[in-house]
mmCIF file of C-alpha atoms and ligand atoms in Angstrom:
data_model
loop_
_atom_site.group_PDB
_atom_site.id
_atom_site.type_symbol
_atom_site.label_atom_id
_atom_site.label_comp_id
_atom_site.label_asym_id
_atom_site.label_seq_id
_atom_site.Cartn_x
_atom_site.Cartn_y
_atom_site.Cartn_z
ATOM 1 C CA MET A 20 -8.178 -12.580 -19.483
ATOM 2 C CA ILE A 21 -9.644 -11.855 -15.758
ATOM 3 C CA TYR A 22 -7.091 -10.758 -13.562
ATOM 4 C CA LEU A 23 -7.258 -10.475 -9.768
ATOM 5 C CA ASP A 24 -3.671 -9.042 -9.224
ATOM 6 C CA ASN A 25 -4.550 -5.566 -8.379
ATOM 7 C CA ALA A 26 -2.415 -4.928 -5.131
ATOM 8 C CA ALA A 27 0.147 -6.429 -6.445
ATOM 9 C CA THR A 28 -0.677 -3.210 -9.193
ATOM 10 C CA THR A 29 -3.114 -2.372 -11.310
ATOM 11 C CA ARG A 30 -4.231 -1.429 -15.252
ATOM 12 C CA VAL A 31 -3.884 2.548 -15.715
ATOM 13 C CA PHE A 32 -6.787 3.968 -17.008
ATOM 14 C CA ASP A 33 -7.579 5.579 -20.719
ATOM 15 C CA SER A 34 -8.169 9.044 -18.732
ATOM 16 C CA ALA A 35 -4.372 8.892 -17.002
ATOM 17 C CA VAL A 36 -3.056 7.563 -19.962
ATOM 18 C CA THR A 37 -3.743 10.547 -21.942
ATOM 19 C CA ALA A 38 -3.211 12.946 -19.002
ATOM 20 C CA ALA A 39 0.221 10.997 -19.632
ATOM 21 C CA ASN A 40 0.408 11.656 -23.385
ATOM 22 C CA GLU A 41 -1.174 14.925 -22.982
ATOM 23 C CA ALA A 42 1.485 16.230 -20.141
ATOM 24 C CA MET A 43 5.164 14.153 -22.549
ATOM 25 C CA ARG A 44 3.249 15.560 -26.169
ATOM 26 C CA ASP A 45 2.690 19.403 -24.938
ATOM 27 C CA GLY A 46 3.423 19.904 -21.377
ATOM 28 C CA TYR A 47 7.080 18.375 -21.689
ATOM 29 C CA PHE A 48 8.667 20.968 -21.418
ATOM 30 C CA ASN A 49 11.074 21.494 -17.622
ATOM 31 C CA PRO A 50 8.597 22.809 -14.836
ATOM 32 C CA ASN A 51 11.626 24.883 -13.290
ATOM 33 C CA ALA A 52 11.947 27.030 -15.917
ATOM 34 C CA THR A 53 11.183 30.622 -15.685
ATOM 35 C CA TYR A 54 10.135 30.972 -19.311
ATOM 36 C CA GLU A 55 5.992 30.919 -20.221
ATOM 37 C CA SER A 56 5.988 26.890 -21.542
ATOM 38 C CA GLY A 57 7.305 26.052 -18.472
ATOM 39 C CA VAL A 58 5.413 28.367 -15.786
ATOM 40 C CA LYS A 59 2.338 26.062 -17.330
ATOM 41 C CA ALA A 60 4.227 22.601 -16.929
ATOM 42 C CA ARG A 61 4.530 23.143 -12.959
ATOM 43 C CA GLU A 62 0.969 24.953 -13.022
ATOM 44 C CA LYS A 63 0.204 21.052 -14.038
ATOM 45 C CA ILE A 64 1.636 19.587 -11.368
ATOM 46 C CA ASP A 65 0.126 22.132 -9.104
ATOM 47 C CA ALA A 66 -3.195 21.406 -9.939
ATOM 48 C CA ALA A 67 -2.397 17.809 -10.055
ATOM 49 C CA ARG A 68 -1.606 18.298 -6.494
ATOM 50 C CA LYS A 69 -4.740 19.708 -5.649
ATOM 51 C CA SER A 70 -6.901 17.597 -6.605
ATOM 52 C CA ILE A 71 -4.919 14.841 -5.313
ATOM 53 C CA ALA A 72 -5.339 16.562 -1.782
ATOM 54 C CA ASN A 73 -8.558 16.970 -1.926
ATOM 55 C CA ALA A 74 -8.914 13.611 -2.948
ATOM 56 C CA VAL A 75 -6.963 12.521 0.313
ATOM 57 C CA GLY A 76 -8.058 15.308 2.922
ATOM 58 C CA ALA A 77 -4.586 16.857 3.214
ATOM 59 C CA MET A 78 -3.209 20.085 2.192
ATOM 60 C CA PRO A 79 -1.363 20.881 -1.119
ATOM 61 C CA ASP A 80 1.058 22.095 0.467
ATOM 62 C CA GLU A 81 1.795 18.549 2.481
ATOM 63 C CA LEU A 82 2.095 16.097 -1.164
ATOM 64 C CA VAL A 83 5.655 15.874 -2.036
ATOM 65 C CA PHE A 84 6.224 13.745 -5.434
ATOM 66 C CA THR A 85 8.310 10.362 -4.796
ATOM 67 C CA SER A 86 9.320 8.439 -8.002
ATOM 68 C CA CYS A 87 7.130 4.756 -5.426
ATOM 69 C CA ALA A 88 5.864 4.221 -2.058
ATOM 70 C CA THR A 89 9.476 2.436 -2.044
ATOM 71 C CA GLU A 90 11.531 5.942 -2.182
ATOM 72 C CA SER A 91 8.414 7.802 0.452
ATOM 73 C CA ASN A 92 8.737 4.688 3.367
ATOM 74 C CA ASN A 93 13.342 5.048 2.519
ATOM 75 C CA TRP A 94 13.023 8.997 3.182
ATOM 76 C CA VAL A 95 11.094 8.259 6.917
ATOM 77 C CA PHE A 96 13.601 5.716 7.686
ATOM 78 C CA ALA A 97 16.158 7.952 6.133
ATOM 79 C CA CYS A 98 15.540 10.481 7.885
ATOM 80 C CA GLY A 99 12.952 10.591 10.017
ATOM 81 C CA LYS A 100 15.377 9.093 12.662
ATOM 82 C CA LYS A 101 17.703 11.822 12.117
ATOM 83 C CA TYR A 102 15.210 14.703 12.864
ATOM 84 C CA LYS A 103 14.678 13.299 16.449
ATOM 85 C CA LYS A 104 17.394 10.515 18.475
ATOM 86 C CA GLY A 105 14.892 7.686 20.399
ATOM 87 C CA ASN A 106 14.521 4.114 19.279
ATOM 88 C CA ILE A 107 12.328 2.553 16.303
ATOM 89 C CA VAL A 108 8.592 0.852 16.698
ATOM 90 C CA ILE A 109 7.929 -1.168 13.585
ATOM 91 C CA THR A 110 5.201 -3.609 13.139
ATOM 92 C CA ALA A 111 5.606 -7.491 12.070
ATOM 93 C CA GLY A 112 3.753 -6.824 9.490
ATOM 94 C CA GLU A 113 4.999 -4.287 7.206
ATOM 95 C CA HIS A 114 5.934 -4.786 4.143
ATOM 96 C CA ALA A 115 9.434 -4.506 2.901
ATOM 97 C CA SER A 116 10.168 -1.337 1.718
ATOM 98 C CA VAL A 117 9.540 -0.031 5.582
ATOM 99 C CA TYR A 118 10.816 -3.885 7.725
ATOM 100 C CA GLU A 119 14.333 -3.232 5.316
ATOM 101 C CA PRO A 120 14.916 -0.367 5.948
ATOM 102 C CA ALA A 121 14.192 -0.236 9.563
ATOM 103 C CA MET A 122 17.085 -3.519 9.454
ATOM 104 C CA ARG A 123 19.256 -1.759 8.475
ATOM 105 C CA LEU A 124 19.243 0.799 11.106
ATOM 106 C CA LYS A 125 19.444 -1.903 13.345
ATOM 107 C CA SER A 126 21.993 -3.355 11.764
ATOM 108 C CA ARG A 127 23.661 0.020 12.770
ATOM 109 C CA GLY A 128 22.909 0.172 15.788
ATOM 110 C CA ASP A 129 19.672 1.905 16.619
ATOM 111 C CA ASP A 130 16.568 0.230 18.336
ATOM 112 C CA VAL A 131 14.464 -0.786 16.579
ATOM 113 C CA ARG A 132 10.960 -2.751 18.227
ATOM 114 C CA ILE A 133 8.895 -4.383 16.466
ATOM 115 C CA ALA A 134 5.133 -4.388 17.579
ATOM 116 C CA PRO A 135 3.619 -8.580 16.545
ATOM 117 C CA LEU A 136 0.617 -9.171 14.995
ATOM 118 C CA THR A 137 -1.713 -11.247 16.328
ATOM 119 C CA GLU A 138 -4.521 -14.212 14.235
ATOM 120 C CA ASN A 139 -6.554 -12.010 12.938
ATOM 121 C CA GLY A 140 -2.952 -9.958 10.683
ATOM 122 C CA ASN A 141 -3.608 -6.722 13.034
ATOM 123 C CA VAL A 142 -1.211 -5.326 14.989
ATOM 124 C CA ASP A 143 -1.314 -6.522 17.955
ATOM 125 C CA GLU A 144 -2.615 -3.114 19.902
ATOM 126 C CA ASN A 145 -1.075 -3.376 23.849
ATOM 127 C CA ALA A 146 2.331 -4.931 22.756
ATOM 128 C CA LEU A 147 2.240 -2.299 19.808
ATOM 129 C CA LEU A 148 1.415 0.802 23.099
ATOM 130 C CA ARG A 149 3.938 -1.514 25.339
ATOM 131 C CA LEU A 150 7.189 -1.212 23.479
ATOM 132 C CA VAL A 151 7.029 3.001 22.180
ATOM 133 C CA ASP A 152 8.439 4.930 25.075
ATOM 134 C CA GLU A 153 8.828 8.715 26.195
ATOM 135 C CA GLU A 154 11.852 8.540 23.428
ATOM 136 C CA THR A 155 10.917 6.571 21.535
ATOM 137 C CA ALA A 156 11.384 8.585 18.083
ATOM 138 C CA LEU A 157 9.342 6.534 15.384
ATOM 139 C CA VAL A 158 6.420 4.339 15.284
ATOM 140 C CA SER A 159 4.955 2.591 11.381
ATOM 141 C CA MET A 160 2.205 1.055 10.745
ATOM 142 C CA ILE A 161 1.335 -0.682 7.807
ATOM 143 C CA HIS A 162 -2.805 1.546 7.458
ATOM 144 C CA VAL A 163 -4.151 -2.178 5.340
ATOM 145 C CA SER A 164 -1.951 -5.142 4.545
ATOM 146 C CA ASN A 165 -0.432 -6.432 1.346
ATOM 147 C CA GLU A 166 -0.807 -9.823 2.606
ATOM 148 C CA THR A 167 -4.178 -9.887 3.761
ATOM 149 C CA GLY A 168 -6.240 -6.594 3.154
ATOM 150 C CA VAL A 169 -6.593 -6.014 7.055
ATOM 151 C CA GLU A 170 -7.200 -2.831 8.026
ATOM 152 C CA ASN A 171 -5.685 -1.481 11.554
ATOM 153 C CA ASP A 172 -7.124 1.219 13.376
ATOM 154 C CA ILE A 173 -4.464 4.693 12.259
ATOM 155 C CA LYS A 174 -6.083 7.470 14.059
ATOM 156 C CA ARG A 175 -6.797 5.367 17.254
ATOM 157 C CA LEU A 176 -3.444 3.551 17.582
ATOM 158 C CA THR A 177 -1.948 6.941 17.165
ATOM 159 C CA GLU A 178 -4.000 9.108 19.536
ATOM 160 C CA ALA A 179 -3.301 5.959 21.934
ATOM 161 C CA ILE A 180 1.347 6.247 20.965
ATOM 162 C CA ARG A 181 0.878 10.665 21.019
ATOM 163 C CA THR A 182 -0.109 10.450 24.824
ATOM 164 C CA ARG A 183 3.048 7.687 26.188
ATOM 165 C CA ALA A 184 5.500 8.519 23.239
ATOM 166 C CA PRO A 185 4.601 12.778 22.370
ATOM 167 C CA ARG A 186 7.709 13.052 20.764
ATOM 168 C CA ALA A 187 7.481 10.365 18.021
ATOM 169 C CA CYS A 188 6.928 10.041 15.233
ATOM 170 C CA VAL A 189 4.047 8.661 13.186
ATOM 171 C CA HIS A 190 4.149 6.850 10.160
ATOM 172 C CA SER A 191 2.099 4.999 7.916
ATOM 173 C CA ASP A 192 2.529 2.936 4.870
ATOM 174 C CA GLY A 193 -0.811 3.927 2.841
ATOM 175 C CA VAL A 194 -0.040 2.295 -0.229
ATOM 176 C CA GLN A 195 -2.958 -0.469 0.254
ATOM 177 C CA GLY A 196 -5.220 1.760 1.504
ATOM 178 C CA LEU A 197 -4.944 5.174 0.273
ATOM 179 C CA LEU A 198 -8.150 6.170 -0.980
ATOM 180 C CA LYS A 199 -9.780 2.689 0.118
ATOM 181 C CA THR A 200 -10.548 2.611 2.923
ATOM 182 C CA GLY A 201 -12.481 6.135 3.532
ATOM 183 C CA SER A 202 -9.897 8.150 6.186
ATOM 184 C CA SER A 203 -8.262 11.314 5.225
ATOM 185 C CA LEU A 204 -5.730 11.945 5.757
ATOM 186 C CA HIS A 205 -5.285 14.858 8.229
ATOM 187 C CA ASP A 206 -7.547 12.797 10.271
ATOM 188 C CA LEU A 207 -5.634 9.508 10.749
ATOM 189 C CA GLY A 208 -3.328 12.029 12.856
ATOM 190 C CA VAL A 209 0.095 10.740 11.855
ATOM 191 C CA ASN A 210 3.018 12.525 10.341
ATOM 192 C CA PHE A 211 3.198 10.802 7.029
ATOM 193 C CA TYR A 212 2.320 8.670 5.312
ATOM 194 C CA SER A 213 2.899 6.541 2.221
ATOM 195 C CA ALA A 214 1.309 5.890 -1.176
ATOM 196 C CA SER A 215 1.908 5.121 -4.530
ATOM 197 C CA ALA A 216 -0.007 5.661 -7.726
ATOM 198 C CA HIS A 217 -0.368 2.118 -9.535
ATOM 199 C CA LYS A 218 -2.329 0.693 -6.926
ATOM 200 C CA LEU A 219 -4.418 3.698 -8.049
ATOM 201 C CA GLY A 220 -4.957 3.371 -11.757
ATOM 202 C CA ALA A 221 -2.222 5.484 -12.625
ATOM 203 C CA PRO A 222 1.286 4.018 -14.017
ATOM 204 C CA LYS A 223 4.340 2.195 -11.577
ATOM 205 C CA GLY A 224 7.186 5.590 -10.698
ATOM 206 C CA ILE A 225 5.308 7.637 -8.916
ATOM 207 C CA GLY A 226 4.501 7.732 -5.452
ATOM 208 C CA LEU A 227 3.711 10.463 -2.563
ATOM 209 C CA LEU A 228 4.750 11.034 0.731
ATOM 210 C CA TYR A 229 2.176 13.199 2.851
ATOM 211 C CA ILE A 230 4.314 15.325 5.332
ATOM 212 C CA ARG A 231 2.247 16.543 7.879
ATOM 213 C CA ARG A 232 2.265 20.633 8.317
ATOM 214 C CA GLY A 233 4.627 22.199 10.574
ATOM 215 C CA VAL A 234 7.273 18.020 11.063
ATOM 216 C CA ASN A 235 10.283 19.017 9.739
ATOM 217 C CA LEU A 236 12.214 16.181 7.221
ATOM 218 C CA ALA A 237 15.200 16.416 5.997
ATOM 219 C CA PRO A 238 15.325 15.798 2.166
ATOM 220 C CA PHE A 239 16.292 12.632 0.760
ATOM 221 C CA LEU A 240 17.280 13.008 -2.258
ATOM 222 C CA ALA A 241 19.373 16.856 -2.444
ATOM 223 C CA GLY A 242 20.227 18.554 -5.997
ATOM 224 C CA GLY A 243 18.551 20.932 -7.360
ATOM 225 C CA GLY A 244 16.331 21.972 -5.096
ATOM 226 C CA GLN A 245 12.810 21.116 -6.370
ATOM 227 C CA GLU A 246 9.787 19.457 -4.589
ATOM 228 C CA ARG A 247 9.786 23.472 -2.517
ATOM 229 C CA GLY A 248 13.452 21.220 -1.276
ATOM 230 C CA LEU A 249 12.274 18.338 0.260
ATOM 231 C CA ARG A 250 12.861 16.181 -3.614
ATOM 232 C CA SER A 251 15.781 16.880 -5.712
ATOM 233 C CA GLY A 252 15.237 16.258 -9.599
ATOM 234 C CA THR A 253 13.213 16.825 -12.324
ATOM 235 C CA GLN A 254 9.806 16.692 -11.485
ATOM 236 C CA ASN A 255 7.998 14.394 -13.430
ATOM 237 C CA THR A 256 5.250 15.650 -15.148
ATOM 238 C CA PRO A 257 3.257 13.325 -16.809
ATOM 239 C CA TYR A 258 3.070 10.636 -14.886
ATOM 240 C CA ILE A 259 1.440 13.897 -11.745
ATOM 241 C CA ALA A 260 -1.007 14.248 -13.854
ATOM 242 C CA ALA A 261 -1.799 10.520 -14.815
ATOM 243 C CA PHE A 262 -1.657 10.280 -10.769
ATOM 244 C CA ALA A 263 -4.732 13.354 -10.805
ATOM 245 C CA ALA A 264 -6.533 11.846 -13.433
ATOM 246 C CA ALA A 265 -6.540 8.425 -12.043
ATOM 247 C CA VAL A 266 -7.767 9.761 -8.710
ATOM 248 C CA ASP A 267 -10.125 11.579 -10.697
ATOM 249 C CA GLU A 268 -11.380 8.275 -12.067
ATOM 250 C CA PHE A 269 -10.687 6.531 -9.094
ATOM 251 C CA GLY A 270 -12.904 8.472 -7.009
ATOM 252 C CA LYS A 271 -16.011 7.947 -10.153
ATOM 253 C CA VAL A 272 -16.138 4.896 -10.320
ATOM 254 C CA ASN A 273 -14.968 3.119 -6.945
ATOM 255 C CA ASP A 274 -18.340 1.386 -4.715
ATOM 256 C CA ARG A 275 -16.643 1.211 -1.340
ATOM 257 C CA ALA A 276 -19.531 -1.215 -0.116
ATOM 258 C CA GLN A 277 -19.756 -2.862 -3.548
ATOM 259 C CA VAL A 278 -15.737 -4.075 -3.704
ATOM 260 C CA ALA A 279 -16.056 -5.296 0.131
ATOM 261 C CA SER A 280 -19.200 -7.373 -0.645
ATOM 262 C CA LEU A 281 -17.905 -8.839 -3.322
ATOM 263 C CA ARG A 282 -15.084 -9.585 -1.211
ATOM 264 C CA ALA A 283 -17.455 -11.314 1.534
ATOM 265 C CA GLU A 284 -18.627 -12.640 -1.488
ATOM 266 C CA LEU A 285 -15.734 -14.640 -2.751
ATOM 267 C CA CYS A 286 -14.524 -15.676 0.974
ATOM 268 C CA GLU A 287 -17.908 -17.350 1.821
ATOM 269 C CA TYR A 288 -17.292 -19.645 -1.447
ATOM 270 C CA PHE A 289 -13.339 -20.190 -0.527
ATOM 271 C CA ASP A 290 -14.779 -21.418 3.102
ATOM 272 C CA SER A 291 -17.320 -23.395 1.579
ATOM 273 C CA HIS A 292 -15.094 -25.615 0.049
ATOM 274 C CA GLY A 293 -12.738 -26.184 2.037
ATOM 275 C CA CYS A 294 -10.804 -22.843 1.990
ATOM 276 C CA LYS A 295 -9.852 -20.635 4.390
ATOM 277 C CA ALA A 296 -10.055 -16.636 3.711
ATOM 278 C CA LEU A 297 -7.729 -15.274 6.163
ATOM 279 C CA GLY A 298 -7.495 -11.610 7.779
ATOM 280 C CA ASN A 299 -10.921 -10.066 9.975
ATOM 281 C CA THR A 300 -13.985 -8.104 9.684
ATOM 282 C CA SER A 301 -12.204 -5.133 9.669
ATOM 283 C CA ASN A 302 -10.346 -6.751 6.323
ATOM 284 C CA SER A 303 -10.529 -4.171 3.093
ATOM 285 C CA GLY A 304 -12.967 -4.768 1.057
ATOM 286 C CA TYR A 305 -9.975 -4.638 -1.492
ATOM 287 C CA ILE A 306 -7.713 -7.871 -0.857
ATOM 288 C CA ALA A 307 -9.152 -11.362 -0.260
ATOM 289 C CA CYS A 308 -6.219 -13.905 1.486
ATOM 290 C CA ILE A 309 -7.050 -17.262 0.981
ATOM 291 C CA GLN A 310 -5.805 -20.011 2.123
ATOM 292 C CA VAL A 311 -5.951 -23.692 -0.256
ATOM 293 C CA PRO A 312 -5.316 -26.648 1.874
ATOM 294 C CA ASP A 313 -2.773 -28.901 0.019
ATOM 295 C CA VAL A 314 -1.613 -26.436 -2.882
ATOM 296 C CA LYS A 315 1.227 -24.859 -3.420
ATOM 297 C CA ALA A 316 0.179 -21.234 -4.405
ATOM 298 C CA GLU A 317 2.803 -21.140 -6.782
ATOM 299 C CA ILE A 318 1.571 -23.691 -8.722
ATOM 300 C CA LEU A 319 -1.403 -22.675 -8.529
ATOM 301 C CA GLN A 320 -1.237 -18.894 -9.579
ATOM 302 C CA ASN A 321 0.543 -20.911 -12.682
ATOM 303 C CA VAL A 322 -2.470 -23.899 -13.422
ATOM 304 C CA ALA A 323 -4.556 -19.954 -12.928
ATOM 305 C CA HIS A 324 -2.600 -18.026 -14.777
ATOM 306 C CA ASP A 325 -3.256 -20.420 -18.830
ATOM 307 C CA ARG A 326 -6.424 -20.861 -17.727
ATOM 308 C CA GLY A 327 -7.180 -16.668 -17.847
ATOM 309 C CA VAL A 328 -7.255 -16.219 -14.059
ATOM 310 C CA VAL A 329 -4.217 -13.705 -12.886
ATOM 311 C CA ILE A 330 -4.682 -14.052 -9.617
ATOM 312 C CA GLY A 331 -0.953 -12.783 -6.686
ATOM 313 C CA LYS A 332 0.210 -15.118 -4.310
ATOM 314 C CA GLY A 333 1.062 -14.606 -0.558
ATOM 315 C CA ALA A 334 4.337 -14.696 -0.755
ATOM 316 C CA ALA A 335 4.542 -11.813 -3.796
ATOM 317 C CA CYS A 336 6.901 -9.278 -2.300
ATOM 318 C CA SER A 337 9.364 -11.045 -0.732
ATOM 319 C CA GLY A 338 10.639 -11.527 -3.420
ATOM 320 C CA SER A 339 13.578 -14.795 -3.670
ATOM 321 C CA LYS A 340 13.243 -15.172 -0.339
ATOM 322 C CA ARG A 341 11.283 -18.288 1.292
ATOM 323 C CA GLY A 342 8.654 -18.177 3.439
ATOM 324 C CA ASN A 343 6.574 -14.951 3.992
ATOM 325 C CA ARG A 344 7.293 -13.258 6.824
ATOM 326 C CA VAL A 345 3.268 -11.675 7.488
ATOM 327 C CA LEU A 346 1.411 -14.719 8.032
ATOM 328 C CA SER A 347 4.630 -15.937 10.310
ATOM 329 C CA ALA A 348 3.901 -13.449 12.122
ATOM 330 C CA MET A 349 -0.126 -14.526 11.685
ATOM 331 C CA GLY A 350 0.904 -18.011 12.910
ATOM 332 C CA LEU A 351 0.569 -19.657 10.256
ATOM 333 C CA LYS A 352 3.549 -22.541 9.867
ATOM 334 C CA GLN A 353 6.122 -22.018 6.521
ATOM 335 C CA ILE A 354 3.998 -25.137 4.791
ATOM 336 C CA GLU A 355 0.665 -23.272 5.367
ATOM 337 C CA THR A 356 2.061 -20.225 4.472
ATOM 338 C CA GLU A 357 3.359 -21.349 1.028
ATOM 339 C CA CYS A 358 -0.125 -22.354 0.413
ATOM 340 C CA CYS A 359 -2.178 -18.561 0.503
ATOM 341 C CA ILE A 360 -3.436 -16.815 -2.749
ATOM 342 C CA ARG A 361 -4.176 -13.419 -2.927
ATOM 343 C CA LEU A 362 -7.075 -12.327 -4.606
ATOM 344 C CA SER A 363 -6.930 -8.439 -5.309
ATOM 345 C CA LEU A 364 -9.820 -6.247 -6.536
ATOM 346 C CA PHE A 365 -10.148 -3.295 -7.718
ATOM 347 C CA ALA A 366 -12.594 -0.885 -8.511
ATOM 348 C CA ASP A 367 -14.023 -2.147 -11.919
ATOM 349 C CA THR A 368 -13.929 -5.473 -11.311
ATOM 350 C CA LYS A 369 -16.610 -7.200 -12.472
ATOM 351 C CA ARG A 370 -18.281 -9.565 -9.978
ATOM 352 C CA ASP A 371 -18.863 -12.345 -12.087
ATOM 353 C CA ASP A 372 -16.014 -12.850 -13.446
ATOM 354 C CA ALA A 373 -14.661 -12.430 -10.316
ATOM 355 C CA LEU A 374 -16.686 -15.419 -9.119
ATOM 356 C CA GLU A 375 -15.787 -17.191 -12.637
ATOM 357 C CA ALA A 376 -12.456 -16.673 -11.577
ATOM 358 C CA ALA A 377 -13.267 -18.499 -8.073
ATOM 359 C CA HIS A 378 -14.613 -21.300 -9.048
ATOM 360 C CA ILE A 379 -12.077 -22.125 -11.685
ATOM 361 C CA ILE A 380 -9.218 -21.344 -8.522
ATOM 362 C CA ILE A 381 -11.358 -24.473 -6.976
ATOM 363 C CA ASP A 382 -10.846 -26.583 -10.286
ATOM 364 C CA ALA A 383 -7.425 -26.982 -10.834
ATOM 365 C CA ALA A 384 -7.367 -26.709 -6.589
ATOM 366 C CA ARG A 385 -8.752 -30.143 -6.916
ATOM 367 C CA ARG A 386 -7.082 -30.971 -10.775
ATOM 368 C CA LEU A 387 -4.183 -30.753 -8.660
ATOM 369 C CA GLY A 388 -4.962 -33.358 -6.273
ATOM 370 C CA SER A 389 -5.892 -30.903 -2.587
ATOM 371 C CA LYS A 390 -7.801 -33.471 -1.054
ATOM 372 C CA HIS A 391 -9.187 -31.207 0.699
ATOM 373 C CA VAL A 392 -11.361 -28.561 -2.194
ATOM 374 C CA GLY A 393 -14.002 -30.044 -2.666
HETATM 375 N N1 LIG B 27 4.206 -0.533 0.532
HETATM 376 C C1 LIG B 27 2.713 -1.812 0.381
HETATM 377 C C2 LIG B 27 2.684 -1.899 1.379
HETATM 378 C C3 LIG B 27 3.371 -2.271 -0.931
HETATM 379 O O1 LIG B 27 1.828 -3.209 -1.159
HETATM 380 C C4 LIG B 27 4.131 -2.149 -1.620
HETATM 381 C C5 LIG B 27 3.727 -2.848 -2.994
HETATM 382 O O2 LIG B 27 3.217 -3.256 -3.366
HETATM 383 C C6 LIG B 27 5.009 -0.955 -1.827
HETATM 384 C C7 LIG B 27 4.988 -0.017 -0.619
HETATM 385 C C8 LIG B 27 5.600 -0.752 -2.393
HETATM 386 O O3 LIG B 27 5.444 0.755 -3.485
HETATM 387 P P1 LIG B 27 6.234 1.255 -5.215
HETATM 388 O O4 LIG B 27 5.611 -0.252 -6.208
HETATM 389 O O5 LIG B 27 5.597 2.300 -5.190
HETATM 390 O O6 LIG B 27 7.108 1.381 -4.447
#
């Protein structure tokens, strides 16, 4: 099987499986207990937090483990708003786990403003800055689009936002960006940054929220006061260990430039066969969104799967909802959004596999009757 749906989730690294197994088999103690075995379990969490912090450019006490990035994003919207009153600005390119919490606040009467996208998929920076003002309490901007891989310049935007909205907290959904863009969290300058381990070779069900030092955020989950009172619930010691192991392994095997050049090669191939690669030059190297004329992505995805190639489709994260909010915001017609497939690479994706997959997809599109693919 050739697996090119890594933006959805990744295969778990063997080292992460081993780390989780060890924590379950030998280190299963309550990490909040004061007896020695519990203290050792706690020390493993601290060590994991320290090594992840080191890799992502944060201080260990700025990272709070959560169950997933959806929780991290919801937390910011549920509690970041209580922290300061005022309007909220998001981009039209947000993942549902940012967009829906924002819409929930809007339905409760909050002033939620949505910055449009350019046709390349970036947030329209001028429009975003026009929406931000002195009353802005929270701005949320996706770092790398899960749909197109387009990267927003979070550092520059955050600086510009701060000059207009000094009171605003800035959040970025970094699920597709963490360790894949080369930026350190501290350098980005944001107050909050969400991430998820299962995009990096760790299991599903563990994520984190970066909360910059000095920023107050009330807890979303109240209870036993774990994670320094910020996120109650007994810590997921096996998956925290796996998260740290995966980050470590990713750092060893990942070659960003190589992944980016493979993506560019794939996009060129599709472009030269009558398809259209969306995005722009600032694209993350890990995600390619390809519009395949005349063929519904869902059908192509299933046919490709039958031929041993696993790919994503544009509307993947929209669940059962028709169309694709993000691609539509880039100006695509509904019929065009339905013809977008997503190929997403990982640190261990082999060039030959990816190119073979591309041949299979083009062949399948031809057989499915596309008049433009050739
Ligand atoms: N944000 C983005 C950009 C994503 O791509 C995803 C998952 O695909 C999420 C948030 C949600 O992450 P999780 O599965 O950890 O809740």
